[in-house]
């Protein structure tokens, strides 16, 4: 092995030993720099006789080429290693669990509605849902409201800037009672011409809207409408069904139910339903929880049915009220503020 081979090997070893770009450039300078080993050898050529100069020059240039190639190869190696290291450092482990995974839960009002559905479901009630944007006819007229009834007024009802086919403003339904009409009409249409139409037993939960806002009123709240219509369903049946519902909902027998005479255009007679617990934090106070009554003959006619043979009762339960009573919440607004500190207690 001649001195040039040794030199090339030394350069290769130095380059391999360089772990980063800066160290490699230093190594390069030692061989190829202004006073590097190769440069020195080339400078030494000048003192040589022409023949020797030529062959020695060619050998040195060959060695120089080999060193340059080794340098380039090492540069590429280092650049690749650097990229690898960077990719590793910035690697994202998509299999790691996220930070603070929130556990979701059903809203207390949704839970309450599901509970009400399950209880009435067990008593043979169907569950129906309908539109929150309603016609004036469904919301009021079909329900036997006189044209000048205050419930129609702008102070109570939210109107939508769109008119129906009859030129009446649409509204956000102020109660779930339109669902009595929608469900009964569909039921009547389905069984038209049949000998004995099956009874209607349905509940219709959903959002309702009124211009009202304080600790016990929200402009959006929830009702569950109930309708049981048959050949001769009486007020007594309403009392039995409602008391049974309260018993199952609150899981207690220790309460009284009171039917307080009231007025709704769509029922006659009408009653507010109050309950009073015998024990627990709410004991002793009458709490109003629903409106109810025997369906008015005019309303049955608007269902498309004969009021002589279709008799029954309807009720409207305040679902939020039931949620508040069950969970001991005293401000309705908490239910709809969307504050997780409140909501996460119900997970
Ligand atoms: N719709 C009535 C209300 O919102 C409640 C009700 C429903 C009363 C059915 C009687 C029968 O206050």
Short mmCIF file of C-alpha atoms and ligand atoms in Angstrom, two decimals:
data_model
loop_
_atom_site.label_atom_id
_atom_site.label_comp_id
_atom_site.label_asym_id
_atom_site.label_seq_id
_atom_site.Cartn_x
_atom_site.Cartn_y
_atom_site.Cartn_z
CA UNK A 1 0.00 0.00 0.00
CA UNK A 2 1.50 3.33 -1.01
CA UNK A 3 1.33 6.58 0.89
CA UNK A 4 -1.67 7.79 -1.15
CA UNK A 5 -3.71 4.69 -0.37
CA UNK A 6 -2.90 5.25 3.31
CA UNK A 7 -3.97 8.85 2.96
CA UNK A 8 -7.30 7.89 1.37
CA UNK A 9 -7.90 5.37 4.12
CA UNK A 10 -7.09 7.95 6.78
CA UNK A 11 -9.56 10.36 5.19
CA UNK A 12 -12.27 7.68 5.04
CA UNK A 13 -11.68 6.84 8.70
CA UNK A 14 -11.81 10.53 9.72
CA UNK A 15 -15.00 11.11 7.73
CA UNK A 16 -16.62 8.04 9.26
CA UNK A 17 -15.67 9.28 12.72
CA UNK A 18 -17.35 12.64 12.13
CA UNK A 19 -20.78 12.42 13.77
CA UNK A 20 -22.15 15.75 12.51
CA UNK A 21 -21.83 18.13 9.59
CA UNK A 22 -19.42 20.50 11.41
CA UNK A 23 -16.98 17.72 12.36
CA UNK A 24 -17.10 16.43 8.78
CA UNK A 25 -16.21 19.87 7.39
CA UNK A 26 -13.24 20.01 9.78
CA UNK A 27 -12.10 16.64 8.53
CA UNK A 28 -12.50 17.76 4.97
CA UNK A 29 -10.25 20.78 5.64
CA UNK A 30 -7.52 18.50 6.95
CA UNK A 31 -7.32 16.74 3.57
CA UNK A 32 -8.70 19.04 0.93
CA UNK A 33 -8.40 22.47 2.57
CA UNK A 34 -5.90 25.21 1.69
CA UNK A 35 -3.19 23.59 3.78
CA UNK A 36 -4.70 20.10 3.74
CA UNK A 37 -2.68 16.96 3.07
CA UNK A 38 -3.71 16.63 -0.58
CA UNK A 39 -3.15 20.31 -1.23
CA UNK A 40 0.31 20.04 0.29
CA UNK A 41 1.12 17.06 -1.92
CA UNK A 42 -0.01 18.93 -5.01
CA UNK A 43 2.11 21.91 -4.03
CA UNK A 44 5.13 19.53 -3.70
CA UNK A 45 4.79 18.53 -7.36
CA UNK A 46 6.38 21.77 -8.49
CA UNK A 47 9.80 20.65 -7.26
CA UNK A 48 9.68 17.38 -9.20
CA UNK A 49 11.17 16.51 -12.58
CA UNK A 50 8.55 16.57 -15.41
CA UNK A 51 8.21 12.77 -15.88
CA UNK A 52 7.69 12.07 -12.21
CA UNK A 53 5.48 15.13 -11.87
CA UNK A 54 3.09 13.74 -14.44
CA UNK A 55 2.62 10.28 -12.95
CA UNK A 56 2.70 11.50 -9.36
CA UNK A 57 0.20 14.23 -10.24
CA UNK A 58 -2.18 11.71 -11.73
CA UNK A 59 -1.91 9.51 -8.62
CA UNK A 60 -2.54 12.42 -6.28
CA UNK A 61 -5.59 13.51 -8.29
CA UNK A 62 -6.93 10.00 -8.16
CA UNK A 63 -6.51 9.98 -4.39
CA UNK A 64 -8.14 13.40 -4.24
CA UNK A 65 -11.11 12.07 -6.24
CA UNK A 66 -11.44 9.13 -3.89
CA UNK A 67 -11.39 11.42 -0.85
CA UNK A 68 -13.99 13.74 -2.40
CA UNK A 69 -16.24 10.77 -3.15
CA UNK A 70 -15.86 9.53 0.43
CA UNK A 71 -16.69 13.02 1.68
CA UNK A 72 -19.83 13.23 -0.45
CA UNK A 73 -21.00 9.77 0.63
CA UNK A 74 -20.51 10.68 4.30
CA UNK A 75 -22.34 13.98 3.84
CA UNK A 76 -25.35 12.15 2.46
CA UNK A 77 -25.24 9.61 5.27
CA UNK A 78 -25.18 12.33 7.89
CA UNK A 79 -28.04 14.28 6.25
CA UNK A 80 -30.14 11.15 6.19
CA UNK A 81 -29.36 10.37 9.83
CA UNK A 82 -30.25 13.92 10.79
CA UNK A 83 -33.63 13.64 9.03
CA UNK A 84 -34.30 10.32 10.75
CA UNK A 85 -33.49 11.82 14.13
CA UNK A 86 -35.80 14.74 13.44
CA UNK A 87 -38.64 12.49 12.35
CA UNK A 88 -38.16 10.40 15.47
CA UNK A 89 -38.15 13.44 17.72
CA UNK A 90 -41.32 14.80 16.18
CA UNK A 91 -43.04 11.45 15.91
CA UNK A 92 -46.67 11.40 16.97
CA UNK A 93 -47.96 8.31 18.68
CA UNK A 94 -51.54 8.20 17.55
CA UNK A 95 -52.19 5.23 19.80
CA UNK A 96 -51.58 7.26 22.99
CA UNK A 97 -54.74 8.18 24.92
CA UNK A 98 -55.77 11.84 24.67
CA UNK A 99 -55.39 14.19 27.61
CA UNK A 100 -58.45 14.44 29.86
CA UNK A 101 -60.98 12.44 27.93
CA UNK A 102 -64.40 13.86 28.85
CA UNK A 103 -67.10 11.33 29.58
CA UNK A 104 -70.37 12.49 28.09
CA UNK A 105 -73.78 11.86 29.51
CA UNK A 106 -77.44 12.38 28.81
CA UNK A 107 -78.90 15.71 29.79
CA UNK A 108 -81.08 15.42 32.93
CA UNK A 109 -84.14 16.53 30.94
CA UNK A 110 -83.43 13.90 28.25
CA UNK A 111 -83.09 11.27 30.94
CA UNK A 112 -86.35 12.39 32.45
CA UNK A 113 -88.15 12.21 29.12
CA UNK A 114 -86.75 8.74 28.49
CA UNK A 115 -87.99 7.71 31.90
CA UNK A 116 -91.46 9.11 31.24
CA UNK A 117 -91.54 7.30 27.88
CA UNK A 118 -90.57 4.01 29.51
CA UNK A 119 -93.24 4.28 32.19
CA UNK A 120 -96.05 5.19 29.79
CA UNK A 121 -94.69 2.65 27.33
CA UNK A 122 -95.24 -0.02 29.97
CA UNK A 123 -98.89 1.13 30.13
CA UNK A 124 -99.32 0.66 26.40
CA UNK A 125 -98.72 4.24 25.27
CA UNK A 126 -97.10 4.87 21.90
CA UNK A 127 -94.47 7.65 21.62
CA UNK A 128 -94.83 10.29 18.90
CA UNK A 129 -92.82 13.33 17.93
CA UNK A 130 -93.82 16.27 15.80
CA UNK A 131 -92.75 19.66 14.48
CA UNK A 132 -91.65 22.50 16.74
CA UNK A 133 -92.62 25.05 14.10
CA UNK A 134 -96.39 24.79 13.93
CA UNK A 135 -99.35 26.26 12.15
CA UNK A 136 -101.79 28.51 13.94
CA UNK A 137 -104.53 25.98 13.22
CA UNK A 138 -102.74 23.08 14.92
CA UNK A 139 -101.56 25.20 17.84
CA UNK A 140 -104.82 27.00 18.56
CA UNK A 141 -107.83 26.66 16.26
CA UNK A 142 -108.01 22.87 16.22
CA UNK A 143 -107.68 22.98 20.01
CA UNK A 144 -110.87 25.02 20.32
CA UNK A 145 -109.17 28.32 21.09
CA UNK A 146 -111.39 31.29 20.33
CA UNK A 147 -109.93 33.71 17.82
CA UNK A 148 -109.17 36.25 20.57
CA UNK A 149 -107.67 33.84 23.10
CA UNK A 150 -104.69 35.43 24.93
CA UNK A 151 -102.45 32.40 24.27
CA UNK A 152 -102.38 33.47 20.64
CA UNK A 153 -101.04 36.89 21.48
CA UNK A 154 -97.56 38.13 20.70
CA UNK A 155 -96.83 38.32 24.44
CA UNK A 156 -97.04 34.57 24.87
CA UNK A 157 -96.21 33.00 21.56
CA UNK A 158 -93.12 33.28 19.39
CA UNK A 159 -94.10 33.78 15.78
CA UNK A 160 -91.98 32.87 12.78
CA UNK A 161 -91.62 35.27 9.87
CA UNK A 162 -93.23 32.79 7.48
CA UNK A 163 -96.90 32.27 6.65
CA UNK A 164 -98.71 29.01 6.05
CA UNK A 165 -100.88 28.26 2.99
CA UNK A 166 -103.83 30.00 4.65
CA UNK A 167 -101.87 33.22 5.18
CA UNK A 168 -101.37 32.70 8.94
CA UNK A 169 -98.02 33.22 10.62
CA UNK A 170 -96.30 30.03 11.70
CA UNK A 171 -95.27 29.88 15.35
CA UNK A 172 -92.96 27.98 17.66
CA UNK A 173 -95.44 25.63 19.29
CA UNK A 174 -96.34 26.96 22.74
CA UNK A 175 -97.35 23.49 23.95
CA UNK A 176 -97.26 19.88 22.77
CA UNK A 177 -101.06 19.75 22.39
CA UNK A 178 -100.91 20.08 18.56
CA UNK A 179 -99.56 16.53 18.70
CA UNK A 180 -102.95 15.34 19.97
CA UNK A 181 -104.40 16.54 16.70
CA UNK A 182 -101.61 15.33 14.45
CA UNK A 183 -101.50 11.88 16.01
CA UNK A 184 -105.27 11.42 16.22
CA UNK A 185 -105.77 12.59 12.62
CA UNK A 186 -103.17 10.12 11.37
CA UNK A 187 -104.68 7.38 13.52
CA UNK A 188 -108.17 8.12 12.20
CA UNK A 189 -106.91 8.17 8.59
CA UNK A 190 -105.12 4.86 9.10
CA UNK A 191 -108.23 3.13 10.41
CA UNK A 192 -110.81 4.81 8.22
CA UNK A 193 -113.59 2.38 7.23
CA UNK A 194 -112.61 -0.25 9.80
CA UNK A 195 -115.33 -1.58 12.11
CA UNK A 196 -113.73 -0.81 15.44
CA UNK A 197 -110.95 1.72 15.49
CA UNK A 198 -108.37 0.79 18.13
CA UNK A 199 -107.96 3.15 21.08
CA UNK A 200 -105.51 5.98 20.90
CA UNK A 201 -102.93 5.85 23.63
CA UNK A 202 -99.97 8.10 22.98
CA UNK A 203 -97.48 10.40 24.61
CA UNK A 204 -95.65 13.13 22.68
CA UNK A 205 -92.57 14.61 24.31
CA UNK A 206 -90.73 17.65 22.99
CA UNK A 207 -89.59 21.23 23.16
CA UNK A 208 -92.10 24.04 23.44
CA UNK A 209 -91.63 27.81 23.42
CA UNK A 210 -93.17 30.78 25.20
CA UNK A 211 -92.18 34.38 25.76
CA UNK A 212 -91.32 33.95 29.41
CA UNK A 213 -88.12 33.87 31.46
CA UNK A 214 -87.37 33.66 35.17
CA UNK A 215 -86.21 31.07 37.74
CA UNK A 216 -89.15 28.80 36.96
CA UNK A 217 -89.81 29.76 33.32
CA UNK A 218 -87.59 29.41 30.30
CA UNK A 219 -88.48 30.58 26.77
CA UNK A 220 -87.77 26.99 25.70
CA UNK A 221 -88.94 24.14 27.89
CA UNK A 222 -90.22 20.60 27.59
CA UNK A 223 -93.62 19.03 27.80
CA UNK A 224 -94.93 15.54 27.42
CA UNK A 225 -98.41 15.45 25.96
CA UNK A 226 -100.61 12.48 26.76
CA UNK A 227 -103.77 11.33 25.04
CA UNK A 228 -105.96 8.35 25.76
CA UNK A 229 -109.06 8.19 23.62
CA UNK A 230 -111.46 5.25 23.45
CA UNK A 231 -115.11 4.32 23.53
CA UNK A 232 -115.47 5.48 27.10
CA UNK A 233 -112.24 6.51 28.77
CA UNK A 234 -113.11 8.56 31.83
CA UNK A 235 -111.60 11.04 34.21
CA UNK A 236 -111.29 8.18 36.69
CA UNK A 237 -108.91 6.45 34.26
CA UNK A 238 -106.85 9.63 34.10
CA UNK A 239 -106.56 9.67 37.89
CA UNK A 240 -105.46 6.05 38.00
CA UNK A 241 -102.99 6.37 35.14
CA UNK A 242 -101.48 9.59 36.43
CA UNK A 243 -101.09 8.38 40.01
CA UNK A 244 -99.48 5.20 38.72
CA UNK A 245 -97.09 7.27 36.61
CA UNK A 246 -96.11 9.46 39.59
CA UNK A 247 -95.58 6.36 41.74
CA UNK A 248 -93.28 4.80 39.16
CA UNK A 249 -91.48 8.01 38.31
CA UNK A 250 -90.61 8.97 41.89
CA UNK A 251 -90.42 5.37 43.14
CA UNK A 252 -92.64 6.09 46.12
CA UNK A 253 -96.19 5.53 47.37
CA UNK A 254 -95.89 8.35 49.83
CA UNK A 255 -97.68 11.15 47.95
CA UNK A 256 -101.12 12.59 47.27
CA UNK A 257 -102.52 13.68 43.92
CA UNK A 258 -104.97 16.56 43.64
CA UNK A 259 -107.05 17.56 40.63
CA UNK A 260 -107.67 21.27 40.92
CA UNK A 261 -110.43 22.64 38.65
CA UNK A 262 -108.99 24.77 35.89
CA UNK A 263 -109.66 25.91 32.35
CA UNK A 264 -108.23 24.92 28.99
CA UNK A 265 -110.16 25.56 25.79
CA UNK A 266 -109.42 22.04 24.57
CA UNK A 267 -110.65 20.12 27.62
CA UNK A 268 -113.93 20.10 29.53
CA UNK A 269 -113.80 19.61 32.44
CA UNK A 270 -110.19 20.69 32.96
CA UNK A 271 -107.87 20.27 35.91
CA UNK A 272 -104.40 21.16 37.05
CA UNK A 273 -102.70 18.15 38.59
CA UNK A 274 -100.81 18.79 41.83
CA UNK A 275 -98.80 16.30 43.83
CA UNK A 276 -97.67 16.44 47.46
CA UNK A 277 -95.00 14.18 48.92
CA UNK A 278 -95.44 12.85 52.46
CA UNK A 279 -91.71 12.67 53.11
CA UNK A 280 -88.42 13.81 51.67
CA UNK A 281 -87.11 17.32 51.03
CA UNK A 282 -90.29 18.43 49.22
CA UNK A 283 -92.72 17.01 51.77
CA UNK A 284 -95.93 18.89 52.55
CA UNK A 285 -96.01 21.30 49.58
CA UNK A 286 -98.48 20.99 46.73
CA UNK A 287 -96.53 21.02 43.47
CA UNK A 288 -98.24 21.71 40.16
CA UNK A 289 -96.99 19.19 37.59
CA UNK A 290 -99.51 18.95 34.74
CA UNK A 291 -102.57 20.32 33.00
CA UNK A 292 -105.30 17.86 32.06
CA UNK A 293 -108.91 17.26 31.22
CA UNK A 294 -111.47 15.39 29.19
CA UNK A 295 -110.95 16.13 25.52
CA UNK A 296 -113.48 18.72 24.32
CA UNK A 297 -115.95 17.42 21.68
CA UNK A 298 -114.90 20.19 19.27
CA UNK A 299 -111.32 18.96 19.47
CA UNK A 300 -112.38 15.36 18.85
CA UNK A 301 -114.23 16.63 15.76
CA UNK A 302 -111.02 18.32 14.62
CA UNK A 303 -109.25 14.98 15.03
CA UNK A 304 -111.71 13.83 12.36
CA UNK A 305 -113.57 11.61 14.84
CA UNK A 306 -117.06 11.41 16.30
CA UNK A 307 -117.15 12.86 19.83
CA UNK A 308 -120.10 10.59 20.73
CA UNK A 309 -118.02 7.46 20.40
CA UNK A 310 -114.51 8.79 21.04
CA UNK A 311 -114.11 9.93 24.60
CA UNK A 312 -111.00 10.33 26.62
CA UNK A 313 -108.54 12.54 28.37
CA UNK A 314 -105.42 14.48 27.61
CA UNK A 315 -102.70 15.87 29.81
CA UNK A 316 -99.58 17.97 29.43
CA UNK A 317 -96.71 17.26 31.80
CA UNK A 318 -93.92 19.74 32.47
CA UNK A 319 -90.92 17.49 31.79
CA UNK A 320 -88.42 20.02 33.17
CA UNK A 321 -90.48 20.25 36.33
CA UNK A 322 -90.27 16.50 36.75
CA UNK A 323 -86.51 16.61 36.19
CA UNK A 324 -86.12 19.38 38.77
CA UNK A 325 -88.22 17.51 41.34
CA UNK A 326 -86.39 14.27 40.77
CA UNK A 327 -82.91 15.76 40.96
CA UNK A 328 -83.60 18.50 43.50
CA UNK A 329 -82.81 21.43 41.19
CA UNK A 330 -84.41 24.72 42.20
CA UNK A 331 -83.59 26.97 39.23
CA UNK A 332 -84.86 25.93 35.81
CA UNK A 333 -82.28 28.11 34.06
CA UNK A 334 -79.48 25.80 35.29
CA UNK A 335 -80.92 23.12 33.03
CA UNK A 336 -80.25 25.16 29.89
CA UNK A 337 -77.13 27.21 30.70
CA UNK A 338 -74.93 24.39 29.42
CA UNK A 339 -72.56 24.73 32.40
CA UNK A 340 -70.57 21.49 32.66
CA UNK A 341 -70.08 21.94 36.41
CA UNK A 342 -73.82 21.49 36.72
CA UNK A 343 -74.38 18.95 33.97
CA UNK A 344 -71.50 16.63 34.87
CA UNK A 345 -73.24 15.84 38.17
CA UNK A 346 -75.78 13.81 36.22
CA UNK A 347 -73.37 11.57 34.29
N1 LIG B 1 -101.37 22.38 26.75
C1 LIG B 1 -101.59 22.72 28.12
C2 LIG B 1 -100.49 23.70 28.56
O1 LIG B 1 -99.52 23.81 27.88
C3 LIG B 1 -101.54 21.51 29.02
C4 LIG B 1 -102.68 20.56 28.75
C5 LIG B 1 -102.52 19.52 27.89
C6 LIG B 1 -103.91 20.72 29.38
C7 LIG B 1 -103.57 18.63 27.66
C8 LIG B 1 -104.94 19.88 29.16
C9 LIG B 1 -104.78 18.82 28.31
O2 LIG B 1 -100.59 24.34 29.56
#
